[in-house]
């Protein structure tokens, strides 16, 4: 016999902002490696291959933990799972801060990957404790602060690492994560479990998805070298990837309680959001990678010779735009519908990308272009997450939004690796500076890919809910 649960307690602004601060802190901790990767490679004597591994390990573990966290949150209660997850993240941050060598730092990054599951858990809590209209704005606020935190981490990591040490660039956001977690634990009421089924965890699905993601990252990272030197090895990796994907789909379709519910992915509202999120994040990842690289190109070539601190300052307008995009996207989705917000975001992003391809001879060209792209990405991703979260049953919020957030991670990984491959292929013999045409190619490619998303947008309903 199932007990009757009391209606959830409505939360105030303080609890919402506590979730937002947690999103801000985790976003900052997530982003500190990318701008300081050359410094880490130098201090830890890493090879380029080891540096590539360090840059993607958090993405891999984050993509794995997100659907599990969402499923547990739907089943056992969002607050309980969120607090435990943040304990793992804080441990990972402290391990990274104290790491004396690459293996220890990799361990810290693996533990930090659990932070990606915080967003769907926050959405579970928001939907349980707020009415539908207010929850859309709250989801937009939390999403926007996560994006803003990522940009803040990118901005501050270089100056902190250069002015203090690489240890402090992990320690400071970890301290913020701990403080925000304490606030959430104090201000957020406990939410009752949303599911009463006793089905076990889909461990087979988890293992196969792990193999799929790890193999996919290897293919993306090694493809430029293997394609010319060892095409058979590349072909073997592709075959292994196909086998993992096939096995994972077969297991998930038969599992009593699948880790990723493919039936939910078949819903138009969910699969369209996933496709759009992937395409938009691929397009966003290209300038995220290329713009700092272009800033760092020596001034006697065609770049600006900027250091880590200067690059952070140049990216500041983009950080502001990204942090504002979440709340704007949530309000826009509430008033005009998700399709209108996504369409506007895609148009803004395409304009920014094509502008960067056409003109990039002055610092302000890159600053404005990057600001437009950061704003557009925040609008699109917020609208997609909001649309997905409000188009499914409340008990499925964590699973559905997890699918979108995993897609976001994969989109950024694919876009970053593609950008790196374009630059690598354009480096002339005897030089370490890629040809300027490689940047133009990357921006144009990203613009075309992003524009194709409009084909999917046309099939969306005007409202948030289908």
CSV table of C-alpha atoms in Angstrom, one decimal:
chain,number,residue,atom,x,y,z
A,1,UNK,CA,0.0,0.0,0.0
A,2,UNK,CA,1.4,3.4,-1.1
A,3,UNK,CA,1.4,6.1,1.5
A,4,UNK,CA,-0.1,9.5,0.6
A,5,UNK,CA,2.6,12.1,0.3
A,6,UNK,CA,2.1,15.6,1.6
A,7,UNK,CA,2.3,18.3,-1.1
A,8,UNK,CA,5.8,19.7,-1.5
A,9,UNK,CA,6.7,22.9,0.3
A,10,UNK,CA,7.0,25.9,-1.9
A,11,UNK,CA,10.5,27.4,-1.9
A,12,UNK,CA,11.5,31.0,-1.9
A,13,UNK,CA,14.0,33.0,-3.9
A,14,UNK,CA,16.8,32.2,-1.4
A,15,UNK,CA,16.6,28.4,-2.2
A,16,UNK,CA,16.6,29.2,-6.0
A,17,UNK,CA,19.6,31.4,-5.7
A,18,UNK,CA,21.4,28.8,-3.6
A,19,UNK,CA,20.9,26.4,-6.5
A,20,UNK,CA,22.1,29.1,-8.9
A,21,UNK,CA,25.2,29.7,-6.8
A,22,UNK,CA,25.9,26.0,-6.8
A,23,UNK,CA,25.6,26.0,-10.6
A,24,UNK,CA,27.9,29.0,-10.8
A,25,UNK,CA,30.6,27.3,-8.7
A,26,UNK,CA,30.4,24.0,-10.5
A,27,UNK,CA,30.5,25.8,-13.9
A,28,UNK,CA,33.7,27.6,-12.8
A,29,UNK,CA,35.3,24.3,-11.5
A,30,UNK,CA,34.4,22.6,-14.8
A,31,UNK,CA,36.1,25.1,-17.0
A,32,UNK,CA,39.5,25.8,-15.4
A,33,UNK,CA,41.5,23.1,-17.3
A,34,UNK,CA,40.9,24.4,-20.9
A,35,UNK,CA,42.5,27.8,-20.7
A,36,UNK,CA,45.4,26.5,-18.6
A,37,UNK,CA,46.1,23.3,-20.5
A,38,UNK,CA,49.5,24.6,-21.8
A,39,UNK,CA,50.5,25.5,-18.3
A,40,UNK,CA,49.5,22.1,-16.9
A,41,UNK,CA,51.3,20.3,-19.7
A,42,UNK,CA,54.5,22.3,-18.9
A,43,UNK,CA,54.4,21.9,-15.2
A,44,UNK,CA,53.4,18.2,-15.2
A,45,UNK,CA,55.6,17.3,-18.2
A,46,UNK,CA,52.6,16.0,-20.2
A,47,UNK,CA,52.7,14.9,-23.8
A,48,UNK,CA,50.1,16.3,-26.2
A,49,UNK,CA,48.2,13.0,-26.0
A,50,UNK,CA,48.1,13.1,-22.2
A,51,UNK,CA,46.9,16.7,-22.4
A,52,UNK,CA,44.1,15.7,-24.7
A,53,UNK,CA,43.1,12.9,-22.3
A,54,UNK,CA,43.0,15.4,-19.4
A,55,UNK,CA,40.8,17.8,-21.4
A,56,UNK,CA,38.1,15.2,-22.1
A,57,UNK,CA,38.0,12.9,-19.1
A,58,UNK,CA,35.7,15.2,-17.2
A,59,UNK,CA,33.3,15.3,-20.2
A,60,UNK,CA,33.3,11.5,-20.3
A,61,UNK,CA,32.5,10.9,-16.7
A,62,UNK,CA,30.0,13.7,-16.7
A,63,UNK,CA,28.1,12.2,-19.6
A,64,UNK,CA,28.0,8.9,-17.8
A,65,UNK,CA,26.9,10.2,-14.4
A,66,UNK,CA,24.2,12.6,-15.7
A,67,UNK,CA,21.6,10.1,-16.6
A,68,UNK,CA,22.3,8.0,-13.5
A,69,UNK,CA,22.0,11.1,-11.3
A,70,UNK,CA,18.7,12.2,-13.0
A,71,UNK,CA,17.3,8.7,-12.6
A,72,UNK,CA,18.3,8.5,-8.9
A,73,UNK,CA,16.9,12.0,-8.3
A,74,UNK,CA,13.5,11.1,-9.8
A,75,UNK,CA,13.4,7.9,-7.8
A,76,UNK,CA,14.9,8.9,-4.4
A,77,UNK,CA,14.5,12.6,-4.2
A,78,UNK,CA,16.6,15.4,-5.8
A,79,UNK,CA,18.0,17.0,-2.7
A,80,UNK,CA,19.3,13.8,-1.2
A,81,UNK,CA,21.1,12.8,-4.4
A,82,UNK,CA,22.4,16.3,-5.1
A,83,UNK,CA,24.1,16.7,-1.7
A,84,UNK,CA,25.8,13.3,-2.1
A,85,UNK,CA,26.9,14.1,-5.6
A,86,UNK,CA,28.4,17.4,-4.5
A,87,UNK,CA,30.4,15.6,-1.8
A,88,UNK,CA,32.0,13.6,-4.6
A,89,UNK,CA,32.6,16.8,-6.7
A,90,UNK,CA,34.2,18.5,-3.7
A,91,UNK,CA,36.5,15.5,-3.1
A,92,UNK,CA,37.5,15.6,-6.7
A,93,UNK,CA,38.2,19.3,-6.6
A,94,UNK,CA,40.4,18.9,-3.6
A,95,UNK,CA,42.3,15.9,-5.2
A,96,UNK,CA,42.9,18.1,-8.3
A,97,UNK,CA,44.1,21.0,-6.2
A,98,UNK,CA,46.6,18.8,-4.3
A,99,UNK,CA,47.6,16.6,-7.2
A,100,UNK,CA,51.4,16.3,-7.5
A,101,UNK,CA,51.3,14.3,-10.8
A,102,UNK,CA,49.1,13.6,-13.8
A,103,UNK,CA,47.6,10.3,-12.6
A,104,UNK,CA,46.3,12.0,-9.4
A,105,UNK,CA,45.0,14.9,-11.4
A,106,UNK,CA,43.2,12.5,-13.7
A,107,UNK,CA,41.6,10.9,-10.7
A,108,UNK,CA,40.4,14.3,-9.4
A,109,UNK,CA,38.9,15.1,-12.8
A,110,UNK,CA,37.1,11.8,-12.9
A,111,UNK,CA,35.5,12.6,-9.5
A,112,UNK,CA,34.7,16.2,-10.6
A,113,UNK,CA,32.8,14.8,-13.6
A,114,UNK,CA,30.0,14.1,-11.2
A,115,UNK,CA,29.2,17.8,-11.3
A,116,UNK,CA,27.4,17.5,-14.6
A,117,UNK,CA,24.6,15.7,-12.9
A,118,UNK,CA,23.9,18.7,-10.7
A,119,UNK,CA,21.7,20.5,-13.3
A,120,UNK,CA,19.1,17.8,-13.8
A,121,UNK,CA,18.8,17.4,-10.0
A,122,UNK,CA,18.3,21.1,-9.6
A,123,UNK,CA,15.6,21.0,-12.2
A,124,UNK,CA,13.9,18.2,-10.3
A,125,UNK,CA,13.8,20.3,-7.2
A,126,UNK,CA,12.6,23.4,-9.0
A,127,UNK,CA,9.7,21.6,-10.6
A,128,UNK,CA,8.7,19.9,-7.4
A,129,UNK,CA,8.6,23.1,-5.3
A,130,UNK,CA,7.5,25.8,-7.7
A,131,UNK,CA,4.4,26.3,-10.0
A,132,UNK,CA,5.0,25.8,-13.8
A,133,UNK,CA,5.4,29.4,-14.7
A,134,UNK,CA,7.9,30.2,-12.0
A,135,UNK,CA,9.8,27.0,-12.5
A,136,UNK,CA,10.6,28.0,-16.1
A,137,UNK,CA,12.2,31.2,-15.0
A,138,UNK,CA,14.1,29.4,-12.2
A,139,UNK,CA,15.4,26.8,-14.6
A,140,UNK,CA,16.6,29.6,-16.9
A,141,UNK,CA,18.3,31.4,-14.0
A,142,UNK,CA,20.1,28.2,-12.8
A,143,UNK,CA,21.1,27.3,-16.4
A,144,UNK,CA,22.4,30.8,-17.1
A,145,UNK,CA,24.5,30.9,-13.9
A,146,UNK,CA,26.0,27.6,-14.8
A,147,UNK,CA,27.0,29.0,-18.2
A,148,UNK,CA,28.3,32.2,-16.5
A,149,UNK,CA,30.3,30.1,-14.0
A,150,UNK,CA,32.0,28.3,-16.9
A,151,UNK,CA,33.0,31.6,-18.5
A,152,UNK,CA,34.1,33.0,-15.1
A,153,UNK,CA,36.3,29.9,-14.6
A,154,UNK,CA,37.8,30.4,-18.1
A,155,UNK,CA,38.5,34.1,-17.2
A,156,UNK,CA,40.0,33.6,-13.8
A,157,UNK,CA,41.9,30.3,-14.3
A,158,UNK,CA,44.9,31.9,-16.1
A,159,UNK,CA,45.5,34.8,-13.7
A,160,UNK,CA,45.0,32.6,-10.6
A,161,UNK,CA,47.4,29.9,-12.0
A,162,UNK,CA,50.0,32.5,-13.0
A,163,UNK,CA,49.6,34.7,-10.0
A,164,UNK,CA,49.3,32.0,-7.3
A,165,UNK,CA,49.6,28.4,-8.6
A,166,UNK,CA,47.8,25.7,-10.6
A,167,UNK,CA,46.7,24.3,-7.2
A,168,UNK,CA,44.6,27.4,-6.3
A,169,UNK,CA,42.8,27.5,-9.6
A,170,UNK,CA,41.1,24.2,-8.5
A,171,UNK,CA,41.0,25.0,-4.8
A,172,UNK,CA,39.1,28.3,-5.0
A,173,UNK,CA,36.0,27.1,-7.0
A,174,UNK,CA,36.0,23.9,-4.9
A,175,UNK,CA,35.6,26.0,-1.8
A,176,UNK,CA,32.7,27.8,-3.5
A,177,UNK,CA,31.1,24.5,-4.3
A,178,UNK,CA,31.3,23.4,-0.7
A,179,UNK,CA,29.8,26.7,0.5
A,180,UNK,CA,27.0,26.6,-2.0
A,181,UNK,CA,26.2,23.0,-1.1
A,182,UNK,CA,25.9,24.0,2.5
A,183,UNK,CA,23.4,26.7,1.5
A,184,UNK,CA,21.3,24.3,-0.6
A,185,UNK,CA,21.2,21.8,2.2
A,186,UNK,CA,20.0,24.5,4.6
A,187,UNK,CA,17.5,26.4,2.4
A,188,UNK,CA,16.1,23.6,0.2
A,189,UNK,CA,13.4,21.4,1.8
A,190,UNK,CA,13.5,17.7,1.4
A,191,UNK,CA,11.5,16.4,-1.6
A,192,UNK,CA,9.7,13.1,-1.4
A,193,UNK,CA,10.8,10.3,-3.8
A,194,UNK,CA,8.9,10.5,-7.1
A,195,UNK,CA,9.0,6.8,-7.9
A,196,UNK,CA,8.3,3.7,-6.0
A,197,UNK,CA,9.5,1.0,-8.4
A,198,UNK,CA,12.1,-1.4,-7.1
A,199,UNK,CA,13.9,-2.1,-10.4
A,200,UNK,CA,17.6,-2.4,-10.1
A,201,UNK,CA,20.3,-0.3,-11.7
A,202,UNK,CA,21.0,-1.0,-15.4
A,203,UNK,CA,24.7,-1.8,-14.9
A,204,UNK,CA,25.0,-3.5,-18.3
A,205,UNK,CA,23.7,-0.3,-19.9
A,206,UNK,CA,26.1,1.8,-17.9
A,207,UNK,CA,29.1,-0.3,-18.9
A,208,UNK,CA,28.2,-0.3,-22.6
A,209,UNK,CA,27.5,3.4,-22.6
A,210,UNK,CA,30.9,3.9,-20.9
A,211,UNK,CA,32.6,1.9,-23.7
A,212,UNK,CA,30.7,3.9,-26.3
A,213,UNK,CA,31.7,7.3,-24.9
A,214,UNK,CA,35.4,6.3,-24.3
A,215,UNK,CA,35.7,4.9,-27.8
A,216,UNK,CA,34.0,7.9,-29.4
A,217,UNK,CA,36.5,10.2,-27.6
A,218,UNK,CA,39.4,8.1,-28.8
A,219,UNK,CA,38.1,8.2,-32.4
A,220,UNK,CA,37.7,11.9,-32.3
A,221,UNK,CA,41.1,12.5,-30.6
A,222,UNK,CA,43.2,10.1,-32.8
A,223,UNK,CA,41.4,10.4,-36.1
A,224,UNK,CA,43.8,13.1,-37.6
A,225,UNK,CA,46.9,11.0,-36.9
A,226,UNK,CA,45.5,7.5,-37.6
A,227,UNK,CA,43.8,8.5,-40.8
A,228,UNK,CA,47.1,9.1,-42.6
A,229,UNK,CA,49.4,6.8,-40.7
A,230,UNK,CA,47.3,3.8,-39.5
A,231,UNK,CA,44.0,3.7,-41.3
A,232,UNK,CA,43.4,0.1,-40.3
A,233,UNK,CA,43.7,1.0,-36.6
A,234,UNK,CA,41.2,3.9,-37.1
A,235,UNK,CA,38.9,1.4,-38.9
A,236,UNK,CA,39.1,-1.0,-36.0
A,237,UNK,CA,38.2,1.8,-33.5
A,238,UNK,CA,35.2,2.6,-35.6
A,239,UNK,CA,34.1,-1.0,-35.7
A,240,UNK,CA,34.5,-1.2,-31.9
A,241,UNK,CA,32.4,2.0,-31.5
A,242,UNK,CA,29.7,0.5,-33.7
A,243,UNK,CA,29.7,-2.7,-31.6
A,244,UNK,CA,29.3,-0.7,-28.4
A,245,UNK,CA,26.5,1.4,-29.8
A,246,UNK,CA,24.6,-1.7,-31.1
A,247,UNK,CA,25.0,-3.5,-27.9
A,248,UNK,CA,24.0,-0.6,-25.8
A,249,UNK,CA,20.8,0.0,-27.8
A,250,UNK,CA,19.9,-3.7,-27.6
A,251,UNK,CA,20.4,-3.8,-23.8
A,252,UNK,CA,18.5,-0.5,-23.2
A,253,UNK,CA,15.5,-1.7,-25.2
A,254,UNK,CA,15.2,-4.9,-23.2
A,255,UNK,CA,16.1,-3.5,-19.7
A,256,UNK,CA,13.3,-3.4,-17.2
A,257,UNK,CA,14.6,-0.1,-15.9
A,258,UNK,CA,17.0,1.3,-18.5
A,259,UNK,CA,19.6,3.8,-17.5
A,260,UNK,CA,18.6,5.9,-20.6
A,261,UNK,CA,15.0,5.4,-21.5
A,262,UNK,CA,15.1,5.2,-25.3
A,263,UNK,CA,11.4,5.3,-25.5
A,264,UNK,CA,11.5,8.8,-24.0
A,265,UNK,CA,14.1,9.7,-26.7
A,266,UNK,CA,11.5,8.7,-29.2
A,267,UNK,CA,9.2,11.5,-28.1
A,268,UNK,CA,9.3,14.4,-30.5
A,269,UNK,CA,9.8,17.0,-27.8
A,270,UNK,CA,12.8,15.2,-26.5
A,271,UNK,CA,14.6,14.0,-29.6
A,272,UNK,CA,14.2,17.4,-31.3
A,273,UNK,CA,15.7,19.1,-28.3
A,274,UNK,CA,18.6,16.6,-28.3
A,275,UNK,CA,19.3,17.1,-32.0
A,276,UNK,CA,19.1,20.9,-31.7
A,277,UNK,CA,21.3,20.9,-28.6
A,278,UNK,CA,23.9,18.7,-30.2
A,279,UNK,CA,24.1,20.8,-33.4
A,280,UNK,CA,24.1,24.1,-31.5
A,281,UNK,CA,26.8,23.0,-29.1
A,282,UNK,CA,29.0,21.7,-32.0
A,283,UNK,CA,28.7,25.2,-33.5
A,284,UNK,CA,29.4,26.9,-30.2
A,285,UNK,CA,32.4,24.7,-29.4
A,286,UNK,CA,34.3,25.7,-32.5
A,287,UNK,CA,34.7,29.4,-31.5
A,288,UNK,CA,35.1,28.5,-27.9
A,289,UNK,CA,38.3,26.7,-29.0
A,290,UNK,CA,39.4,28.8,-31.9
A,291,UNK,CA,39.0,32.4,-30.5
A,292,UNK,CA,41.5,31.9,-27.6
A,293,UNK,CA,43.8,30.2,-30.1
A,294,UNK,CA,43.6,33.1,-32.5
A,295,UNK,CA,44.2,35.6,-29.6
A,296,UNK,CA,47.4,33.6,-28.8
A,297,UNK,CA,48.8,33.5,-32.3
A,298,UNK,CA,52.0,35.7,-32.4
A,299,UNK,CA,51.5,39.3,-33.4
A,300,UNK,CA,54.2,39.0,-36.1
A,301,UNK,CA,52.0,36.5,-37.9
A,302,UNK,CA,48.3,37.4,-38.0
A,303,UNK,CA,47.3,37.1,-34.3
A,304,UNK,CA,47.6,39.2,-31.2
A,305,UNK,CA,50.2,37.4,-29.0
A,306,UNK,CA,47.9,37.6,-26.0
A,307,UNK,CA,48.7,35.8,-22.7
A,308,UNK,CA,46.3,33.9,-20.5
A,309,UNK,CA,45.3,37.0,-18.4
A,310,UNK,CA,44.8,39.1,-21.5
A,311,UNK,CA,42.7,36.4,-23.1
A,312,UNK,CA,40.5,36.3,-20.0
A,313,UNK,CA,39.9,40.0,-20.2
A,314,UNK,CA,39.0,39.8,-23.9
A,315,UNK,CA,36.4,37.0,-23.1
A,316,UNK,CA,34.8,39.0,-20.3
A,317,UNK,CA,31.9,40.4,-22.5
A,318,UNK,CA,31.1,36.9,-23.5
A,319,UNK,CA,30.9,35.8,-19.9
A,320,UNK,CA,28.4,38.6,-19.1
A,321,UNK,CA,26.3,37.7,-22.2
A,322,UNK,CA,26.3,34.0,-21.3
A,323,UNK,CA,25.2,34.7,-17.7
A,324,UNK,CA,22.4,36.9,-18.8
A,325,UNK,CA,21.2,34.5,-21.6
A,326,UNK,CA,19.8,31.9,-19.1
A,327,UNK,CA,17.3,34.2,-17.4
A,328,UNK,CA,16.4,35.9,-20.7
A,329,UNK,CA,15.9,32.5,-22.4
A,330,UNK,CA,13.7,31.3,-19.5
A,331,UNK,CA,11.5,34.4,-19.6
A,332,UNK,CA,11.4,34.4,-23.4
A,333,UNK,CA,10.3,30.7,-23.5
A,334,UNK,CA,7.6,31.5,-21.0
A,335,UNK,CA,6.2,34.4,-23.0
A,336,UNK,CA,6.9,33.5,-26.7
A,337,UNK,CA,7.5,29.8,-26.7
A,338,UNK,CA,10.7,27.8,-27.1
A,339,UNK,CA,10.7,27.9,-30.9
A,340,UNK,CA,10.9,31.7,-31.1
A,341,UNK,CA,13.8,31.8,-28.6
A,342,UNK,CA,15.7,29.0,-30.3
A,343,UNK,CA,15.2,30.6,-33.8
A,344,UNK,CA,16.5,33.9,-32.5
A,345,UNK,CA,19.5,32.2,-30.9
A,346,UNK,CA,20.4,30.3,-34.0
A,347,UNK,CA,20.2,33.5,-36.2
A,348,UNK,CA,22.4,35.4,-33.7
A,349,UNK,CA,24.9,32.6,-33.6
A,350,UNK,CA,25.2,32.2,-37.4
A,351,UNK,CA,25.7,36.0,-37.7
A,352,UNK,CA,28.4,35.9,-35.1
A,353,UNK,CA,30.2,32.9,-36.7
A,354,UNK,CA,30.1,34.3,-40.3
A,355,UNK,CA,31.3,37.7,-39.0
A,356,UNK,CA,34.3,36.0,-37.3
A,357,UNK,CA,35.1,34.2,-40.6
A,358,UNK,CA,34.9,37.5,-42.6
A,359,UNK,CA,36.7,39.9,-40.2
A,360,UNK,CA,39.1,39.0,-37.4
A,361,UNK,CA,41.9,41.5,-37.8
A,362,UNK,CA,41.1,43.5,-34.6
A,363,UNK,CA,40.6,42.5,-31.0
A,364,UNK,CA,37.1,44.0,-30.9
A,365,UNK,CA,36.1,41.8,-33.9
A,366,UNK,CA,36.7,38.7,-31.9
A,367,UNK,CA,35.3,40.2,-28.7
A,368,UNK,CA,32.0,41.1,-30.3
A,369,UNK,CA,31.7,37.9,-32.3
A,370,UNK,CA,32.4,35.7,-29.2
A,371,UNK,CA,29.9,37.8,-27.2
A,372,UNK,CA,27.1,37.2,-29.8
A,373,UNK,CA,27.9,33.4,-29.8
A,374,UNK,CA,27.9,33.2,-26.0
A,375,UNK,CA,24.5,34.9,-25.8
A,376,UNK,CA,23.0,32.8,-28.6
A,377,UNK,CA,24.2,29.5,-27.0
A,378,UNK,CA,22.8,30.4,-23.7
A,379,UNK,CA,19.4,31.3,-25.2
A,380,UNK,CA,19.3,28.1,-27.2
A,381,UNK,CA,20.4,25.7,-24.5
A,382,UNK,CA,18.2,27.3,-21.9
A,383,UNK,CA,15.1,27.1,-24.2
A,384,UNK,CA,15.9,23.5,-25.1
A,385,UNK,CA,16.3,22.4,-21.4
A,386,UNK,CA,13.2,24.4,-20.4
A,387,UNK,CA,11.1,22.9,-23.2
A,388,UNK,CA,12.2,19.4,-22.4
A,389,UNK,CA,11.7,19.7,-18.7
A,390,UNK,CA,8.2,21.1,-19.1
A,391,UNK,CA,7.0,18.7,-21.8
A,392,UNK,CA,7.3,15.5,-19.8
A,393,UNK,CA,5.7,14.2,-16.6
A,394,UNK,CA,7.2,15.7,-13.5
A,395,UNK,CA,8.5,12.3,-12.4
A,396,UNK,CA,10.5,12.1,-15.7
A,397,UNK,CA,12.1,15.5,-15.5
A,398,UNK,CA,15.6,14.2,-14.4
A,399,UNK,CA,15.7,11.6,-17.1
A,400,UNK,CA,14.5,13.8,-19.9
A,401,UNK,CA,16.8,16.8,-19.1
A,402,UNK,CA,19.7,14.4,-18.6
A,403,UNK,CA,19.4,13.3,-22.2
A,404,UNK,CA,19.6,16.9,-23.3
A,405,UNK,CA,22.6,17.7,-21.1
A,406,UNK,CA,24.5,14.5,-22.2
A,407,UNK,CA,23.9,15.7,-25.8
A,408,UNK,CA,25.3,19.1,-24.8
A,409,UNK,CA,28.5,17.4,-23.5
A,410,UNK,CA,28.9,15.3,-26.7
A,411,UNK,CA,28.3,18.4,-28.9
A,412,UNK,CA,31.0,20.3,-27.2
A,413,UNK,CA,33.4,17.4,-27.4
A,414,UNK,CA,32.8,16.8,-31.1
A,415,UNK,CA,33.1,20.5,-31.9
A,416,UNK,CA,36.3,21.0,-29.9
A,417,UNK,CA,38.0,17.9,-31.4
A,418,UNK,CA,37.0,19.0,-35.0
A,419,UNK,CA,38.5,22.4,-34.4
A,420,UNK,CA,41.7,20.9,-33.1
A,421,UNK,CA,41.9,18.6,-36.2
A,422,UNK,CA,41.4,21.6,-38.5
A,423,UNK,CA,44.2,23.6,-36.9
A,424,UNK,CA,46.5,20.6,-36.7
A,425,UNK,CA,46.1,19.8,-40.4
A,426,UNK,CA,46.8,23.5,-41.3
A,427,UNK,CA,50.2,23.7,-39.6
A,428,UNK,CA,53.0,24.0,-42.3
A,429,UNK,CA,56.1,21.9,-42.0
A,430,UNK,CA,58.7,23.5,-39.7
A,431,UNK,CA,56.2,25.8,-38.0
A,432,UNK,CA,53.9,25.7,-35.0
A,433,UNK,CA,51.5,28.3,-36.2
A,434,UNK,CA,48.5,27.1,-38.3
A,435,UNK,CA,47.5,28.9,-41.5
A,436,UNK,CA,45.0,31.7,-41.1
A,437,UNK,CA,42.7,29.9,-43.5
A,438,UNK,CA,42.2,27.2,-40.9
A,439,UNK,CA,40.4,29.6,-38.6
A,440,UNK,CA,38.2,30.8,-41.5
A,441,UNK,CA,37.3,27.2,-42.4
A,442,UNK,CA,36.4,26.5,-38.8
A,443,UNK,CA,34.1,29.5,-38.4
A,444,UNK,CA,32.4,28.9,-41.7
A,445,UNK,CA,31.9,25.2,-40.9
A,446,UNK,CA,30.4,26.0,-37.6
A,447,UNK,CA,28.1,28.6,-39.2
A,448,UNK,CA,26.8,26.1,-41.7
A,449,UNK,CA,26.2,23.4,-39.1
A,450,UNK,CA,24.4,25.8,-36.9
A,451,UNK,CA,22.2,27.1,-39.7
A,452,UNK,CA,21.1,23.5,-40.5
A,453,UNK,CA,19.5,23.4,-37.1
A,454,UNK,CA,16.8,25.7,-38.5
A,455,UNK,CA,15.5,22.7,-40.4
A,456,UNK,CA,14.6,21.0,-37.1
A,457,UNK,CA,13.3,24.2,-35.6
A,458,UNK,CA,10.6,24.5,-38.3
A,459,UNK,CA,9.1,21.2,-37.1
A,460,UNK,CA,8.7,22.4,-33.5
A,461,UNK,CA,5.5,23.6,-32.1
A,462,UNK,CA,5.3,27.3,-31.2
A,463,UNK,CA,4.6,26.7,-27.5
A,464,UNK,CA,6.8,25.2,-24.9
A,465,UNK,CA,4.6,22.1,-24.5
A,466,UNK,CA,3.8,19.8,-27.3
